[in-house]
Amino acid sequence: MKCVIDELYESVLRKVDGQRIARVAIGAGYTYVELDDGGAGVAYTNKEGGISRGLAGRMERMPVEEALTYLLSGRGLEVSFGLATANALVNRPRAELRERDALLESELSPSDVVVLVGYFPTYINRLKEKVKEVYVLEIMEVASKDVEVYPWWAYARLFSKATRLYITGTTISNHTINYILPSSVEIENKYIIGPSTPMIEDPFISYNVKGLSGSLVTNKEACFKIAMQGGGVKDMFKVGCLKKVFLPLEKSTT
């Protein structure tokens, strides 16, 4: 039986057109991949599991078809490389993309119960005065006086009462999306957010995801240097080499 990561891999693979990897930076915070056709992408660096013997030093000039197979790896650094490659391939300017955030206060209701998969302090601050309840699922231990934080494996308990769901794209890097998405199909207002998010309709639309909030690299040299020197997306957004974009997803009625 295919999982979400398998479906994502197959979807992105169909976009490949002979590209090769031009350069790679697997930094302490984020991984950066640039392709020989000029595309570039970033992904959260999952440090749970290192690089297989023989892979380091041969990523450059690797065919993108091969690089994408690392999305399926059981090693965190390799998945980060595969996901950044996917984002370099599909996170590119196109007419459907909007320069906005996934969270719009105008869409919220006082009766909403919101679950954040991932700890997003800015979202928590924007939500807590406008909705009934806010909960967080997080893979790391987080102490917060503003919101109840649960371990990620408590998803079934919280999803049963959620009306809105915001899922970090980092769930792709650590493969927890394989559990999160199939368990949340019935939640109508569901979004995948963060710079690691691939801006591609399939397979997310089949799980009733309403929108993707990801990133586009606008200055390759600056993003590459920040990743190389251990920086993260806050640094990238600050210098303006990365920008937020939103892709609304709508199922065809035909």
Coordinates of C-alpha atoms in Angstrom, one line a residue:
M1 CA 0.0 0.0 0.0
K2 CA 1.4 3.4 -1.0
C3 CA 1.9 6.1 1.6
V4 CA 1.8 9.9 1.2
I5 CA 5.6 10.1 0.7
D6 CA 5.4 7.4 -2.1
E7 CA 2.6 9.4 -3.8
L8 CA 4.5 12.7 -3.5
Y9 CA 7.6 11.1 -5.0
E10 CA 5.7 9.8 -8.0
S11 CA 4.0 13.1 -8.5
V12 CA 7.2 15.1 -8.5
L13 CA 9.0 12.5 -10.6
R14 CA 6.6 13.3 -13.5
K15 CA 8.0 16.8 -13.6
V16 CA 11.6 15.8 -14.3
D17 CA 13.0 16.8 -17.7
G18 CA 16.6 15.7 -17.6
Q19 CA 17.8 18.1 -14.9
R20 CA 20.8 17.4 -12.8
I21 CA 21.9 18.7 -9.4
A22 CA 24.1 21.8 -9.7
R23 CA 25.0 22.4 -6.0
V24 CA 23.9 21.3 -2.5
A25 CA 24.2 22.7 1.0
I26 CA 23.0 20.5 3.9
G27 CA 23.1 23.0 6.7
A28 CA 22.4 22.8 10.4
G29 CA 19.0 24.5 9.9
Y30 CA 18.0 24.1 6.3
T31 CA 19.1 22.2 3.2
Y32 CA 19.5 24.0 -0.1
V33 CA 19.5 22.4 -3.6
E34 CA 20.0 24.1 -6.9
L35 CA 19.4 22.4 -10.3
D36 CA 21.3 23.0 -13.6
D37 CA 18.2 24.6 -15.1
G38 CA 18.2 27.3 -12.5
G39 CA 15.6 26.0 -10.2
A40 CA 16.3 26.1 -6.4
G41 CA 14.6 24.9 -3.3
V42 CA 15.0 24.6 0.5
A43 CA 13.8 22.1 3.1
Y44 CA 14.2 21.7 6.8
T45 CA 17.2 19.6 7.7
N46 CA 16.1 16.5 9.5
K47 CA 19.2 15.4 11.4
E48 CA 17.8 12.0 12.6
G49 CA 19.9 9.8 10.4
G50 CA 23.0 10.7 8.5
I51 CA 24.2 10.3 4.9
S52 CA 24.8 6.8 3.6
R53 CA 28.4 5.9 2.9
G54 CA 29.5 7.0 -0.5
L55 CA 26.8 9.6 -1.1
A56 CA 28.6 12.6 0.3
G57 CA 30.7 14.2 -2.4
R58 CA 28.7 12.8 -5.4
M59 CA 25.5 14.8 -5.1
E60 CA 26.5 17.4 -7.6
R61 CA 25.8 16.4 -11.2
M62 CA 23.5 13.7 -9.9
P63 CA 20.4 13.2 -12.1
V64 CA 17.3 14.6 -10.5
E65 CA 15.5 11.3 -10.9
E66 CA 18.1 9.7 -8.6
A67 CA 18.1 12.6 -6.1
L68 CA 14.4 12.3 -5.7
T69 CA 14.6 8.7 -4.6
Y70 CA 16.1 10.0 -1.3
L71 CA 12.6 11.3 -0.4
L72 CA 11.9 7.7 0.4
S73 CA 15.0 7.1 2.6
G74 CA 14.9 6.2 6.2
R75 CA 17.7 8.6 6.9
G76 CA 16.8 12.2 7.8
L77 CA 19.6 14.0 6.0
E78 CA 18.9 12.1 2.9
V79 CA 15.1 12.9 3.0
S80 CA 16.0 16.6 3.4
F81 CA 18.2 16.4 0.3
G82 CA 15.4 14.6 -1.6
L83 CA 12.7 17.2 -0.4
A84 CA 14.9 20.2 -1.3
T85 CA 15.4 18.6 -4.7
A86 CA 11.6 18.3 -5.1
N87 CA 11.2 21.9 -4.1
A88 CA 13.8 23.0 -6.6
L89 CA 11.8 21.3 -9.3
V90 CA 8.3 22.4 -8.4
N91 CA 8.5 25.6 -6.3
R92 CA 8.7 28.0 -9.3
P93 CA 6.8 31.1 -10.3
R94 CA 3.5 30.4 -12.0
A95 CA 0.2 32.3 -12.4
E96 CA -1.7 30.2 -9.7
L97 CA 0.6 31.3 -6.9
R98 CA -0.5 34.1 -4.6
E99 CA 1.7 36.2 -2.3
R100 CA -0.3 35.6 0.9
D101 CA -0.3 33.5 4.0
A102 CA -2.4 30.4 4.6
L103 CA -4.0 31.9 7.7
L104 CA -6.5 34.6 6.9
E105 CA -8.3 36.0 10.0
S106 CA -11.3 36.8 7.9
E107 CA -11.9 33.0 7.4
L108 CA -11.9 32.2 11.1
S109 CA -15.0 31.6 13.2
P110 CA -15.3 32.0 17.0
S111 CA -16.4 28.4 17.1
D112 CA -13.3 27.0 15.4
V113 CA -11.1 24.5 17.0
V114 CA -7.7 24.8 15.4
V115 CA -4.9 22.2 15.5
L116 CA -1.4 23.2 14.5
V117 CA 0.9 20.3 13.6
G118 CA 4.1 22.1 14.4
Y119 CA 4.8 25.0 16.9
F120 CA 4.1 28.3 15.1
P121 CA 4.2 31.1 17.7
T122 CA 3.1 33.7 15.2
Y123 CA 0.0 31.6 14.3
I124 CA -0.8 31.0 17.9
N125 CA -0.8 34.7 18.7
R126 CA -3.0 35.4 15.7
L127 CA -5.5 32.6 16.5
K128 CA -5.9 32.5 20.3
E129 CA -8.2 35.6 20.5
K130 CA -10.3 34.7 17.5
V131 CA -11.2 31.0 17.8
K132 CA -12.6 28.7 20.5
E133 CA -9.5 26.5 21.1
V134 CA -6.0 26.1 19.8
Y135 CA -3.9 23.0 20.2
V136 CA -0.4 22.1 19.0
L137 CA 1.1 18.7 18.0
E138 CA 4.9 18.8 18.1
I139 CA 7.6 16.1 17.7
M140 CA 9.9 18.0 20.0
E141 CA 9.2 19.0 23.6
V142 CA 7.9 22.6 23.8
A143 CA 6.9 24.5 26.9
S144 CA 4.3 27.1 26.3
K145 CA 2.0 29.1 28.6
D146 CA -0.1 30.2 25.7
V147 CA -1.3 26.9 24.2
E148 CA -1.6 23.2 25.0
V149 CA 1.1 21.2 23.4
Y150 CA 0.7 17.5 22.7
P151 CA 3.2 14.9 21.3
W152 CA 2.7 14.3 17.6
W153 CA 1.3 10.8 18.1
A154 CA -1.8 12.3 19.9
Y155 CA -3.1 13.4 16.5
A156 CA -6.2 11.1 16.5
R157 CA -7.5 12.6 19.8
L158 CA -7.2 16.2 18.6
F159 CA -8.3 15.6 15.0
S160 CA -11.6 14.3 16.2
K161 CA -12.7 17.8 17.3
A162 CA -10.7 20.0 14.9
T163 CA -12.4 22.3 12.4
R164 CA -9.2 23.8 11.0
L165 CA -5.8 22.2 10.6
Y166 CA -2.4 23.7 9.7
I167 CA 0.3 21.1 9.1
T168 CA 4.0 22.0 8.9
G169 CA 5.8 20.9 5.7
T170 CA 8.5 19.5 8.1
T171 CA 6.2 16.5 8.5
I172 CA 7.4 15.5 5.0
S173 CA 11.1 15.7 6.2
N174 CA 10.3 13.3 9.1
H175 CA 7.7 11.2 7.3
T176 CA 5.0 11.8 9.9
I177 CA 2.8 13.1 7.1
N178 CA 2.2 9.5 6.3
Y179 CA 0.1 9.4 9.5
I180 CA -1.2 12.9 9.7
L181 CA -2.8 13.3 6.3
P182 CA -4.8 10.0 6.0
S183 CA -6.1 10.6 9.6
S184 CA -7.4 14.1 8.8
V185 CA -9.3 13.6 5.5
E186 CA -12.6 14.6 7.1
I187 CA -11.2 18.0 8.4
E188 CA -12.5 20.4 5.8
N189 CA -10.2 23.4 6.3
K190 CA -6.7 21.9 6.1
Y191 CA -3.4 23.5 4.9
I192 CA 0.2 22.5 4.6
I193 CA 2.5 25.4 5.5
G194 CA 6.1 26.4 5.8
P195 CA 9.2 26.7 3.5
S196 CA 9.6 22.9 3.2
T197 CA 6.2 22.6 1.5
P198 CA 6.3 21.4 -2.2
M199 CA 4.0 23.5 -4.3
I200 CA 2.4 20.7 -6.2
E201 CA -1.3 19.6 -6.3
D202 CA -0.9 15.8 -6.1
P203 CA -1.1 14.0 -3.8
F204 CA -2.3 16.7 -1.4
I205 CA -5.5 17.5 -3.1
S206 CA -6.7 13.9 -2.8
Y207 CA -6.5 14.2 1.0
N208 CA -8.7 17.3 0.9
V209 CA -6.0 19.8 1.5
K210 CA -7.3 23.3 0.7
G211 CA -4.0 25.1 0.2
L212 CA -0.3 25.0 0.3
S213 CA 1.8 27.7 1.8
G214 CA 5.5 27.4 0.7
S215 CA 8.4 29.3 -0.5
L216 CA 10.2 30.5 -3.6
V217 CA 14.0 31.1 -3.8
T218 CA 14.5 34.7 -5.2
N219 CA 18.2 35.0 -4.6
K220 CA 20.1 31.7 -5.0
E221 CA 23.5 32.9 -3.9
A222 CA 22.2 34.4 -0.7
C223 CA 20.1 31.4 0.2
F224 CA 23.0 29.0 -0.6
K225 CA 25.4 30.9 1.7
I226 CA 22.9 31.1 4.6
A227 CA 22.3 27.3 4.4
M228 CA 26.0 26.7 4.1
Q229 CA 26.7 28.8 7.2
G230 CA 24.1 27.1 9.4
G231 CA 21.3 29.7 9.0
G232 CA 17.6 29.1 8.7
V233 CA 14.6 30.5 7.0
K234 CA 14.3 33.5 9.3
D235 CA 17.7 34.6 8.0
M236 CA 16.6 33.9 4.4
F237 CA 13.4 35.9 4.8
K238 CA 15.2 38.7 6.5
V239 CA 17.6 39.2 3.6
G240 CA 14.9 38.7 1.1
C241 CA 16.3 35.6 -0.8
L242 CA 13.1 33.6 0.1
K243 CA 9.5 34.6 -0.2
K244 CA 6.2 33.1 0.9
V245 CA 3.7 32.0 -1.7
F246 CA 0.3 30.3 -1.4
L247 CA -1.3 27.8 -3.8
P248 CA -5.1 27.2 -3.4
L249 CA -6.2 23.7 -4.2
E250 CA -9.6 22.9 -5.6
K251 CA -10.8 19.5 -6.7
S252 CA -12.2 19.4 -10.2
T253 CA -16.0 19.0 -10.4
T254 CA -15.9 17.3 -13.8

